[in-house]
Coordinates of C-alpha atoms in Angstrom, one line a residue:
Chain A
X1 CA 0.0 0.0 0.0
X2 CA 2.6 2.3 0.6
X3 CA 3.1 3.1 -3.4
X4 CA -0.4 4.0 -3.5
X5 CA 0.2 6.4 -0.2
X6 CA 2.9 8.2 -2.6
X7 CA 0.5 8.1 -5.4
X8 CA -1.9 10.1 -3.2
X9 CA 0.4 12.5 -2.1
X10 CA 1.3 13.2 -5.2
X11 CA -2.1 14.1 -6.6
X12 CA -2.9 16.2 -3.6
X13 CA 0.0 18.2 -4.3
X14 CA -0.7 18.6 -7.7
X15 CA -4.1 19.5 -7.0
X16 CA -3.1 21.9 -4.5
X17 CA -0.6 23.1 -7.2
X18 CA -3.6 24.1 -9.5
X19 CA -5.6 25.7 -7.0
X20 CA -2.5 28.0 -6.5
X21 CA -1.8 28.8 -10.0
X22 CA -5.4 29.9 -10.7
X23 CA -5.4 31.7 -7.6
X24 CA -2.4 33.5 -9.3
X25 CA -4.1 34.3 -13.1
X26 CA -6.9 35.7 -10.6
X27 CA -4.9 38.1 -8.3
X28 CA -2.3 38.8 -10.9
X29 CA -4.1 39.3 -14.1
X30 CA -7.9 39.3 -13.2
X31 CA -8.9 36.0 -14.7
X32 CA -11.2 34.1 -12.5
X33 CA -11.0 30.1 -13.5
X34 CA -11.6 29.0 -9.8
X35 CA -15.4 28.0 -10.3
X36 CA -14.0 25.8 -13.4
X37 CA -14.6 22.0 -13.8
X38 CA -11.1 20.6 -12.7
X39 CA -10.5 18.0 -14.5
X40 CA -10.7 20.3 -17.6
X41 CA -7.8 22.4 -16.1
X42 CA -5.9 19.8 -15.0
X43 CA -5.6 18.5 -18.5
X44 CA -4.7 21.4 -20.0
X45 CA -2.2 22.6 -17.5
X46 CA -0.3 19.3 -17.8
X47 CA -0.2 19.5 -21.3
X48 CA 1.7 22.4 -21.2
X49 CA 4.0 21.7 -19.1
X50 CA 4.4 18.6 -21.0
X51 CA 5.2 20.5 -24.2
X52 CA 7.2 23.3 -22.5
X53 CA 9.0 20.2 -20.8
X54 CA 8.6 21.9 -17.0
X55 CA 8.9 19.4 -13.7
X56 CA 6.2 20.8 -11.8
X57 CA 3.1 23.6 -11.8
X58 CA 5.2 25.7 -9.6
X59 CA 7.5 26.1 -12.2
X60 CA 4.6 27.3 -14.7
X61 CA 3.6 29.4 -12.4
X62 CA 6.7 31.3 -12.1
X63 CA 6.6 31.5 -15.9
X64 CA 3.3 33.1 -15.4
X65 CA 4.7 35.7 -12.5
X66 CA 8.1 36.5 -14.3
X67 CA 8.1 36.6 -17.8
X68 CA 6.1 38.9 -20.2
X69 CA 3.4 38.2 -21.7
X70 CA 3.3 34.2 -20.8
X71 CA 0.3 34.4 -19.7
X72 CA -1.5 35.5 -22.8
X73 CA -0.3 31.8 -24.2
X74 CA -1.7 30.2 -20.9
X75 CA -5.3 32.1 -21.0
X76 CA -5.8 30.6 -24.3
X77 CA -4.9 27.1 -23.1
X78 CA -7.9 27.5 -20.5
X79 CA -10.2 29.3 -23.1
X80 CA -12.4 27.2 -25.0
X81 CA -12.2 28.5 -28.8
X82 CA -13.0 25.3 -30.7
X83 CA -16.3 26.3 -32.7
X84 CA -17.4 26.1 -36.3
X85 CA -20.1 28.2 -38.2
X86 CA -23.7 26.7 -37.8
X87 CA -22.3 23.9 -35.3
X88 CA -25.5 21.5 -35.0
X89 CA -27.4 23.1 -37.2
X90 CA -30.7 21.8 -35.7
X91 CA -30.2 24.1 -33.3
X92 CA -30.4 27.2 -35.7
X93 CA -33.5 25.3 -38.1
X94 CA -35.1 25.5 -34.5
X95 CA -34.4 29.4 -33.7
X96 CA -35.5 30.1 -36.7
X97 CA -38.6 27.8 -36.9
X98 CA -39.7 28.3 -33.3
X99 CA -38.0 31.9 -32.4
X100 CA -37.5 34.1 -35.3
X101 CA -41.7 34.7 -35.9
X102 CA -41.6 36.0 -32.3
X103 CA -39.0 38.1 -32.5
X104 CA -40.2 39.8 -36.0
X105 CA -43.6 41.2 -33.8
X106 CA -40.5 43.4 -32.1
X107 CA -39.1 46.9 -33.6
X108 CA -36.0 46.5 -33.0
X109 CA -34.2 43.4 -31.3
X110 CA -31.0 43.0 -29.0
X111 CA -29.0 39.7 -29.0
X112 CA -26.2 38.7 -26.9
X113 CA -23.7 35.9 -28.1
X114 CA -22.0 35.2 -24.8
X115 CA -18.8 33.1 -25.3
X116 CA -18.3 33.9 -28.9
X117 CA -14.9 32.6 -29.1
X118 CA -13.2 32.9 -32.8
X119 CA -16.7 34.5 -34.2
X120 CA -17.9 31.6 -36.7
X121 CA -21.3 31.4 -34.7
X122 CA -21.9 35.4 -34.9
X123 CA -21.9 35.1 -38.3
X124 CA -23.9 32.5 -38.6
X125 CA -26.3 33.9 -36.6
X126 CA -26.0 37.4 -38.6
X127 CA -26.8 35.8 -42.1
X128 CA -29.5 34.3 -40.4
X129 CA -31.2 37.4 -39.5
X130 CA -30.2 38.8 -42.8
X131 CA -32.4 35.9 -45.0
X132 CA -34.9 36.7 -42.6
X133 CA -35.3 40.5 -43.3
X134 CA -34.4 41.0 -39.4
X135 CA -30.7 42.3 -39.8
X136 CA -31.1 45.8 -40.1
X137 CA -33.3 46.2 -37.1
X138 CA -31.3 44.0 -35.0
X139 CA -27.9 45.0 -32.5
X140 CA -25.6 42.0 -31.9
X141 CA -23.6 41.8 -28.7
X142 CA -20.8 39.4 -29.3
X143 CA -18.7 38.6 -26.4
X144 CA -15.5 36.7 -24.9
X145 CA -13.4 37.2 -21.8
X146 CA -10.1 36.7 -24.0
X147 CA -9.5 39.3 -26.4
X148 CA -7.0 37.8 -28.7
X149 CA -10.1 35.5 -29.3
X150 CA -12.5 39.0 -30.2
X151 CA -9.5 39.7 -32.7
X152 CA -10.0 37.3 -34.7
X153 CA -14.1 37.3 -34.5
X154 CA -13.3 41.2 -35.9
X155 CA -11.9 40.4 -39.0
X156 CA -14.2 37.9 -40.3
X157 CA -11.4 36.0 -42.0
X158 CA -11.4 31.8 -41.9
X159 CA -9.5 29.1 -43.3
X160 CA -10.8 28.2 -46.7
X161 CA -10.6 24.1 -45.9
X162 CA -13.4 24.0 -43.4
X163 CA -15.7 25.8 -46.3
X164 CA -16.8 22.9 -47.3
X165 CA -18.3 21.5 -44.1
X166 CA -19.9 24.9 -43.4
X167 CA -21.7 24.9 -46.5
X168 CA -23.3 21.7 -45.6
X169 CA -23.6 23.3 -42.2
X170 CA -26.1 26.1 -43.7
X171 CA -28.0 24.4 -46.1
X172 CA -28.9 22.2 -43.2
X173 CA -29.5 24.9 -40.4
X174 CA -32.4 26.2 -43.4
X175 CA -30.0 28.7 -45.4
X176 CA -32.3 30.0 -48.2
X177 CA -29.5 31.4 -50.6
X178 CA -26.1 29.9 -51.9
X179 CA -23.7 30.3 -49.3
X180 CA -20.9 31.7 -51.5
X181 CA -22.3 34.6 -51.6
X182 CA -21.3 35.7 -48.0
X183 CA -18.0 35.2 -48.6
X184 CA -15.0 35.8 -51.2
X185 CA -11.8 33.0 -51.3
X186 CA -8.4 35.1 -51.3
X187 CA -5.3 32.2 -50.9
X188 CA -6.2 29.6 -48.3
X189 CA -8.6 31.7 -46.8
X190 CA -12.4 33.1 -46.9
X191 CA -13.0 36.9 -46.0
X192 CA -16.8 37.1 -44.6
X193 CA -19.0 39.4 -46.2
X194 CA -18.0 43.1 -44.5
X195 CA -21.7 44.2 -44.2
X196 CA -22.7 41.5 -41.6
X197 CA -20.1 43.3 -39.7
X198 CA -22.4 47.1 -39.2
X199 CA -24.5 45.7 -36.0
X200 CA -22.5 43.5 -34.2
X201 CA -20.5 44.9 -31.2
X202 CA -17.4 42.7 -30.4
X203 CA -16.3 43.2 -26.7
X204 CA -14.9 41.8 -23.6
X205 CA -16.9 40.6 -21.3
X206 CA -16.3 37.9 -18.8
X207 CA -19.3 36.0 -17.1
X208 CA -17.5 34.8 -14.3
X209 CA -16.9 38.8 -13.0
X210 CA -18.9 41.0 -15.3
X211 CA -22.3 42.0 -14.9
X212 CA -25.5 43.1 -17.1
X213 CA -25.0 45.3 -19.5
X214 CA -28.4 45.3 -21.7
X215 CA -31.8 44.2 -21.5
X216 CA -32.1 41.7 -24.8
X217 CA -34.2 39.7 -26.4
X218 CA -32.3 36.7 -27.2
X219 CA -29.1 35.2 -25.5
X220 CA -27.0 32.9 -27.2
X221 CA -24.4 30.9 -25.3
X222 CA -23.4 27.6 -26.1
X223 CA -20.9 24.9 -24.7
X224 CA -19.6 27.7 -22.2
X225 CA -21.8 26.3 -18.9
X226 CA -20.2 23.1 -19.1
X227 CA -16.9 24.0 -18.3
X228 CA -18.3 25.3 -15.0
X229 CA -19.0 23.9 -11.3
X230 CA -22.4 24.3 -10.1
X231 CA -22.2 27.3 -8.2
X232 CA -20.9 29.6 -11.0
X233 CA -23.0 27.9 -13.7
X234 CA -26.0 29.1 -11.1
X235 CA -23.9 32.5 -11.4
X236 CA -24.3 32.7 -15.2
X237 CA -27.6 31.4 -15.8
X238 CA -28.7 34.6 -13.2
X239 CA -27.0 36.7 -15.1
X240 CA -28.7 35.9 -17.9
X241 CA -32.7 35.6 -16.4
X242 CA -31.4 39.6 -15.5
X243 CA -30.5 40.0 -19.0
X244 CA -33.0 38.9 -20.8
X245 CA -36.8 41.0 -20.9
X246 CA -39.8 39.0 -19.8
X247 CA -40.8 36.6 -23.0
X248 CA -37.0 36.4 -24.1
X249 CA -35.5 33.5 -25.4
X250 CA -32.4 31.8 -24.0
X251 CA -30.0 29.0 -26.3
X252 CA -27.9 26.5 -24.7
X253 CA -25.3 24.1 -26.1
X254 CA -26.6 20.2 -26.7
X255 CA -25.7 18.9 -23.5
X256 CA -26.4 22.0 -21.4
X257 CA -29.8 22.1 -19.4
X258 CA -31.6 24.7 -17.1
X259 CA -32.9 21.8 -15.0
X260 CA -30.5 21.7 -12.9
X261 CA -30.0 25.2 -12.4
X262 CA -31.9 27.9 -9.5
X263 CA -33.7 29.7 -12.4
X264 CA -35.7 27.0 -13.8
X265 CA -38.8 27.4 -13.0
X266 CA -38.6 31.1 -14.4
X267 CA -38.3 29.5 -18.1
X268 CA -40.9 27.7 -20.3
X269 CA -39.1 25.1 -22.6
X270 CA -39.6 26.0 -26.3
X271 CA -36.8 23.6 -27.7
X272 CA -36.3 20.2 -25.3
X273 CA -33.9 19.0 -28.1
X274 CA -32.3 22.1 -28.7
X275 CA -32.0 23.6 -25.2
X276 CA -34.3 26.4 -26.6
X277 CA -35.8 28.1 -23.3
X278 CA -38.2 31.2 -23.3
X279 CA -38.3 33.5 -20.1
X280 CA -41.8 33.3 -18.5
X281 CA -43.8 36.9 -19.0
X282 CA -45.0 36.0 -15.9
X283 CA -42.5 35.0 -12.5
Chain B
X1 CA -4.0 -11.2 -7.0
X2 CA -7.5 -8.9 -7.5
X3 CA -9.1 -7.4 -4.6
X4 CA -12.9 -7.8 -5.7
X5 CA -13.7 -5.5 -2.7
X6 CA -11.5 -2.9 -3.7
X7 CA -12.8 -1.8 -7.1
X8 CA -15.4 1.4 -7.3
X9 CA -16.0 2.1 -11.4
X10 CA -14.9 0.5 -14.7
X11 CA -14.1 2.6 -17.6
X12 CA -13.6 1.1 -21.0
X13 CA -12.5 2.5 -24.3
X14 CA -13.0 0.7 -27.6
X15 CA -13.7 2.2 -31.6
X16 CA -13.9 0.1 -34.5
X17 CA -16.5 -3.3 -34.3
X18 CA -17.1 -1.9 -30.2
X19 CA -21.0 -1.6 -31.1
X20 CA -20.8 -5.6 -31.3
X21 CA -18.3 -6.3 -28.1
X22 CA -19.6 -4.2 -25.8
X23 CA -23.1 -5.6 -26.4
X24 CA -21.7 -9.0 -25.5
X25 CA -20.6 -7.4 -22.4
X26 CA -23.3 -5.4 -21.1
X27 CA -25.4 -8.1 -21.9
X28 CA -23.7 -10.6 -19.9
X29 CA -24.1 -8.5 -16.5
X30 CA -26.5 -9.3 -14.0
X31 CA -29.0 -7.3 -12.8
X32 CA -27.4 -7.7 -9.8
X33 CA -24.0 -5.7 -11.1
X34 CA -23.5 -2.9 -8.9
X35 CA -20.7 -0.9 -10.5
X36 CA -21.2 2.2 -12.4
X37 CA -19.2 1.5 -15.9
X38 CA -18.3 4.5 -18.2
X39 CA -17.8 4.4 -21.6
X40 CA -15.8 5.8 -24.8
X41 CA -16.6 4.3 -28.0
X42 CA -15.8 6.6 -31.2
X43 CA -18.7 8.1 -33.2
X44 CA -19.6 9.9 -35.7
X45 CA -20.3 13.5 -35.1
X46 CA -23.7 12.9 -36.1
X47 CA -24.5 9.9 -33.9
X48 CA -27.6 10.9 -31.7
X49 CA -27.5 8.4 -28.6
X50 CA -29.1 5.3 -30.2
X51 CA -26.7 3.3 -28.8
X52 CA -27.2 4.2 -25.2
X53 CA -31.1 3.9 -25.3
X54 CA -30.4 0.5 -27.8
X55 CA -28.1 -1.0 -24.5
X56 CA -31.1 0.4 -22.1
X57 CA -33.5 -2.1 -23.7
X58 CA -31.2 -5.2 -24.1
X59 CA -29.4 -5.1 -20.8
X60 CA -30.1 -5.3 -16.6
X61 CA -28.2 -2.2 -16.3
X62 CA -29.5 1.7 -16.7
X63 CA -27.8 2.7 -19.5
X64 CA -27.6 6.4 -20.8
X65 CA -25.4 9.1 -22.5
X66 CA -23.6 11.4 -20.2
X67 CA -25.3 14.5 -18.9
X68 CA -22.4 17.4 -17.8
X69 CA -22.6 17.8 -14.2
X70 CA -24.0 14.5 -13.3
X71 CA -23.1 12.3 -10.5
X72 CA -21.7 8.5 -11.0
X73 CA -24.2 6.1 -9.4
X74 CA -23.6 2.4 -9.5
X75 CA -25.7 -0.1 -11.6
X76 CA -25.3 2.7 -14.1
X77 CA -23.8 2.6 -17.8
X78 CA -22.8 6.5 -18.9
X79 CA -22.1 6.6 -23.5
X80 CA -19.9 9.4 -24.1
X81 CA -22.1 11.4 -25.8
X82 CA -20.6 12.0 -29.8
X83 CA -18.2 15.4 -30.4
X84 CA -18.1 15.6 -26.8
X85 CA -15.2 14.9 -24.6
X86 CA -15.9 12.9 -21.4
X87 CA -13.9 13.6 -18.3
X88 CA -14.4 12.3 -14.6
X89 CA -14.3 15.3 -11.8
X90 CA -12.9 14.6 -8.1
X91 CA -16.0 14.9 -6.9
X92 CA -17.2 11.6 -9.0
X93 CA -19.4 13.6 -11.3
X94 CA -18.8 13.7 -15.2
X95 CA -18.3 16.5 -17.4
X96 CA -18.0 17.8 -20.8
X97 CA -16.1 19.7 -23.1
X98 CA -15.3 20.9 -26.6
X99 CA -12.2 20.9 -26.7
X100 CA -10.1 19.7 -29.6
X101 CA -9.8 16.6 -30.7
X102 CA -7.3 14.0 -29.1
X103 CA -5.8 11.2 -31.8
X104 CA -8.3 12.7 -34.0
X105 CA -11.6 11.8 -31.9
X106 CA -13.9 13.4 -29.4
X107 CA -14.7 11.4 -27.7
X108 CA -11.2 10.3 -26.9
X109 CA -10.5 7.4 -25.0
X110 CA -7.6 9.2 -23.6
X111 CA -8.7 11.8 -22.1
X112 CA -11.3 9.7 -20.4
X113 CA -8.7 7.4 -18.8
X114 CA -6.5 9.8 -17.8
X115 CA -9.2 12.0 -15.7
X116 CA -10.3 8.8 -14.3
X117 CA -7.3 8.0 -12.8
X118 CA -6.8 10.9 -11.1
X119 CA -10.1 10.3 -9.5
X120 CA -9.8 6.6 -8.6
X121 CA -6.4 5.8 -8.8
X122 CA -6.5 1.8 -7.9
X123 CA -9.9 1.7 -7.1
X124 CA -10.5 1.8 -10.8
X125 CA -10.6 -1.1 -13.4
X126 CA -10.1 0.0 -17.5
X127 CA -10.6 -2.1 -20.2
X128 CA -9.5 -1.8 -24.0
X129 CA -11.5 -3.4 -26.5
X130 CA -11.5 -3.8 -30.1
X131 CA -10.2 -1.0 -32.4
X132 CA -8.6 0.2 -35.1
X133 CA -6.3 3.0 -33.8
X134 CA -4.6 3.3 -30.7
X135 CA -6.2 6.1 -28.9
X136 CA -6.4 4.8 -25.2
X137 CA -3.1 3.4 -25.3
X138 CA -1.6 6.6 -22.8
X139 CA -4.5 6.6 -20.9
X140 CA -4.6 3.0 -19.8
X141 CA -0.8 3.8 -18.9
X142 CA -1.3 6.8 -17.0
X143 CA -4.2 4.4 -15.1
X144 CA -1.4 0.8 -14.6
X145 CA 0.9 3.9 -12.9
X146 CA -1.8 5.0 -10.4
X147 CA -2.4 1.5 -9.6
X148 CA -5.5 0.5 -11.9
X149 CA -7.0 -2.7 -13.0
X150 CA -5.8 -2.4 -16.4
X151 CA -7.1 -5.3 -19.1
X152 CA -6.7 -5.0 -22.9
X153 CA -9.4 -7.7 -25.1
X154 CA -7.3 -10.0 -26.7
X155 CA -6.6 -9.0 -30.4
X156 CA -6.8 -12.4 -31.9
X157 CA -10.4 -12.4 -30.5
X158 CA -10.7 -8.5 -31.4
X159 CA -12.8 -7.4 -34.6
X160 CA -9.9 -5.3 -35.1
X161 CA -7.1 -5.5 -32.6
X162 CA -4.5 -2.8 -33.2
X163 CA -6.5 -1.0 -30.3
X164 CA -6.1 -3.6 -27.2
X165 CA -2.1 -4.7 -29.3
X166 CA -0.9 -1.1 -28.9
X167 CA -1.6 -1.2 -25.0
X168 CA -0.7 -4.8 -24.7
X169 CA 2.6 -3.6 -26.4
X170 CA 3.2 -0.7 -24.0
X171 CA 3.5 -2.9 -21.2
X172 CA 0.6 -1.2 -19.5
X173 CA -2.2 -4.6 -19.2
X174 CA -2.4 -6.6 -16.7
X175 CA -4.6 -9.0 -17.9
X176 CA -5.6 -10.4 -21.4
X177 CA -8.9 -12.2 -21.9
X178 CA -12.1 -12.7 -24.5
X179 CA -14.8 -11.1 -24.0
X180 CA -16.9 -13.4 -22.2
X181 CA -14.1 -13.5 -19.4
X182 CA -14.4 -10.0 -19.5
X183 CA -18.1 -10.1 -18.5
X184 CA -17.2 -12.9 -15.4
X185 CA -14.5 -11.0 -14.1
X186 CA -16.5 -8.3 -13.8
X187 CA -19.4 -9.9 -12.5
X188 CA -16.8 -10.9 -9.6
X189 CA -16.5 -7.7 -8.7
X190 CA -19.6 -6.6 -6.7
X191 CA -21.1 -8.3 -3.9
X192 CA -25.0 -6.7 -3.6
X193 CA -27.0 -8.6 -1.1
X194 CA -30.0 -10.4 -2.9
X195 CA -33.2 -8.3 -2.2
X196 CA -31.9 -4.9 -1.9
X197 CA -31.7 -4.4 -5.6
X198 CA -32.8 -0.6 -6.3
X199 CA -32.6 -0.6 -10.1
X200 CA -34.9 2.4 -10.8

């Protein structure tokens, strides 16, 4: 038994490790990943120091203290920027099935993208509105805590190679035009249309520390809550009830649910499948 | 040379032909089987949880796709959901992420493994089953090194075995078998008085 003591030991130093490293990012740079899942940190934390070759968290961490502008490499380690435009495309037949006729009866509508990582769901969500004669009475909030992230959403510029799959993507999230004609090839890459660009906002924002900033009709935010424990995915899903006006709609990742959350009995489900919830008119 | 008290979940990884072995498996359990069993068998993107309601039917055990943020409870079987990465938190619930993919699949085996290590350490038992890459093959290592149960299908009885050879090969299995002594082994390995079954 006693290798598996020094297994033990091990771990619990290694977990203690992490807890002071992100206790760090939060002091030092303002970066709060303490109400994350662990095991999600864990794994990307020891893949670094894998590839950087380092013998212990400690040592990343004085990395982190010391030299300029590590951290920026290590924020984008935790981040979670993997995302592709129309991703489940169910999801967006659904919006627009089950959510666009509601939000046409409005003058002018607000919609907050939170967690928009790289951009490639923005602008699927922009065309949408477009085809639907909703884009120029519409103001897109698209935000991300990391703003190397928001850099990239900005410009609107892709790798050509995934074209392919994201025209598949649109024809089966109900696009009603050729695709091509949102974008223009240059090289290996695919320049979005400029003009889907006029009304979104790209900011910084982070849901773990930031607080309301519009009232909005619809709030898009998907695969974000599952990276976080209980209590901050509680947090969030406040935030967003506060966020949203009475009737407005809320859209989840696949495997995300309200069910579990404090706020669920102030939601009616619109979308079971699609993690499409309204906000009830009356709480 | 196995503790059968000892052992508190079973993880198993398999890819290629798995559909077909891990049927055998989970239908050989007893209702009695008390240990929750997690599972990471590649997909296609577009798979939509057939598989987990399909095993539901067939078998004793309650069989489902993982839910983020849910606890592990024995008698149950948790399906990686497809383009989702499984991992196992401290606190014995299951999450999910996004992340990229690891040996070109999410769900990887891998990643899996190695988060269920950290939780269990030797109170955890991992199989490999058939498979035609060799995702899995780190994970069941990083899982031998914390003192895990490790056991790799034999290939020769494999649909495809490159999958159980490459862990065999990295000296990280304890134990070879088919998979019908898969299924008795396990069986061995929880004692639940008769009567006090709670299935539901």
């Amino acid at each position: 038994m006693e290798k598996q003591e020094e297994i033990n030991l091990l771990l619990q130093k290694q977990d203690l490790e992490i807890d002071l490293l992100l206790e760090v990012i939060f002091r030092q740079f303002g970066y709060d990943f303490r109400d994350y899942n662990k095991a999600h940190i864990r794994r990307r934390i020891l893949h670094r120091i894998q590839t950087l070759d380092l013998k212990s968290i400690s040592e990343l961490q004085h990395k982190i203290l010391h030299e300029n502008g590590f951290i920026e490499m290590i924020l984008r380690d935790l981040s979670i920027n993997v995302t592709e435009m129309y991703r489940d495309p169910s999801f967006y037949l659904q919006l627009r099935k089950e959510v666009f006729p509601i939000l046409k009866t409005y003058p002018f509508i607000k919609i907050w993208h939170a967690g928009c990582a790289t951009g490639e769901e923005v602008y699927s969500f922009a065309i949408m509105l477009k085809e639907e004669g909703l884009y120029h009475r519409a103001q897109i909030y698209a935000t991300d805590f990391n703003p190397l992230v928001l850099e990239t959403a900005r410009k609107g510029i892709y790798p050509v190679n995934r074209i392919k799959e994201y025209t598949q993507n649109y024809q089966n999230a109900g696009g009603s035009q050729s695709f091509s004609d949102y974008y223009i090839a240059k090289y290996d890459s695919v320049i979005l249309d400029q003009s889907l660009n006029n009304n979104i906002v790209f900011a910084e924002h982070n849901l773990v520390s930031d607080s309301v900033f519009a009232e909005v009709h619809l709030i898009i935010c998907r695969n974000v809550l599952i990276y976080f424990n209980k209590d901050l995915q509680n947090k969030v899903v406040k935030l967003f009830t506060e966020s949203l006006i009475k009737g407005g709609f809320l859209g989840l990742g696949s495997k995300e649910n309200l069910m579990f959350t404090d706020v669920y009995e102030k939601y009616q489900i619109v979308d079971a499948r699609e993690r499409i919830y309204k906000k009830k008119i009356q709480i | 040379m196995i503790d059968n008290q000892l052992y508190k979940t079973i993880v198993i990884g398999t890819s290629a032909g798995g559909f077909k072995a891990l049927k055998t498996i989970i239908t050989e359990l007893p209702q009695s089987f008390c240990l929750p069993i997690i599972i990471v068998q590649h997909l296609s993107p577009q798979s939509d949880g057939f598989m987990a309601q399909y095993f539901n039917q067939i078998s004793h055990l309650q069989v489902k796709e993982a839910d983020s943020g849910e606890p592990i409870r024995p008698n149950h079987v948790y399906i990686a959901p497809a383009n989702y990465h499984l991992l196992i938190e401290k606190d014995e619930t299951l999450s999910l992420t996004v992340d990229e993919k690891v040996n070109y699949a999410r769900p990887s085996i891998d990643v899996m493994f190695e988060s269920a290590a950290m939780t269990f350490q030797n109170r955890l038992v991992a199989i490999i089953l058939t498979g035609a890459n060799d995702d899995g093959t780190k994970g069941i290592c990083t899982i031998k090194r914390l003192g895990g149960l490790t056991i790799a299908q034999s290939p020769e009885t494999a649909e495809v075995g490159v999958m159980p050879k490459a862990a065999i090969e990295a000296g990280c299995v304890d134990l070879i078998l088919g998979l019908e002594e898969i299924a008795k082994l396990l069986s061995t390995l929880c004692h639940r008085p008769k009567g006090s079954i709670q299935d539901q």
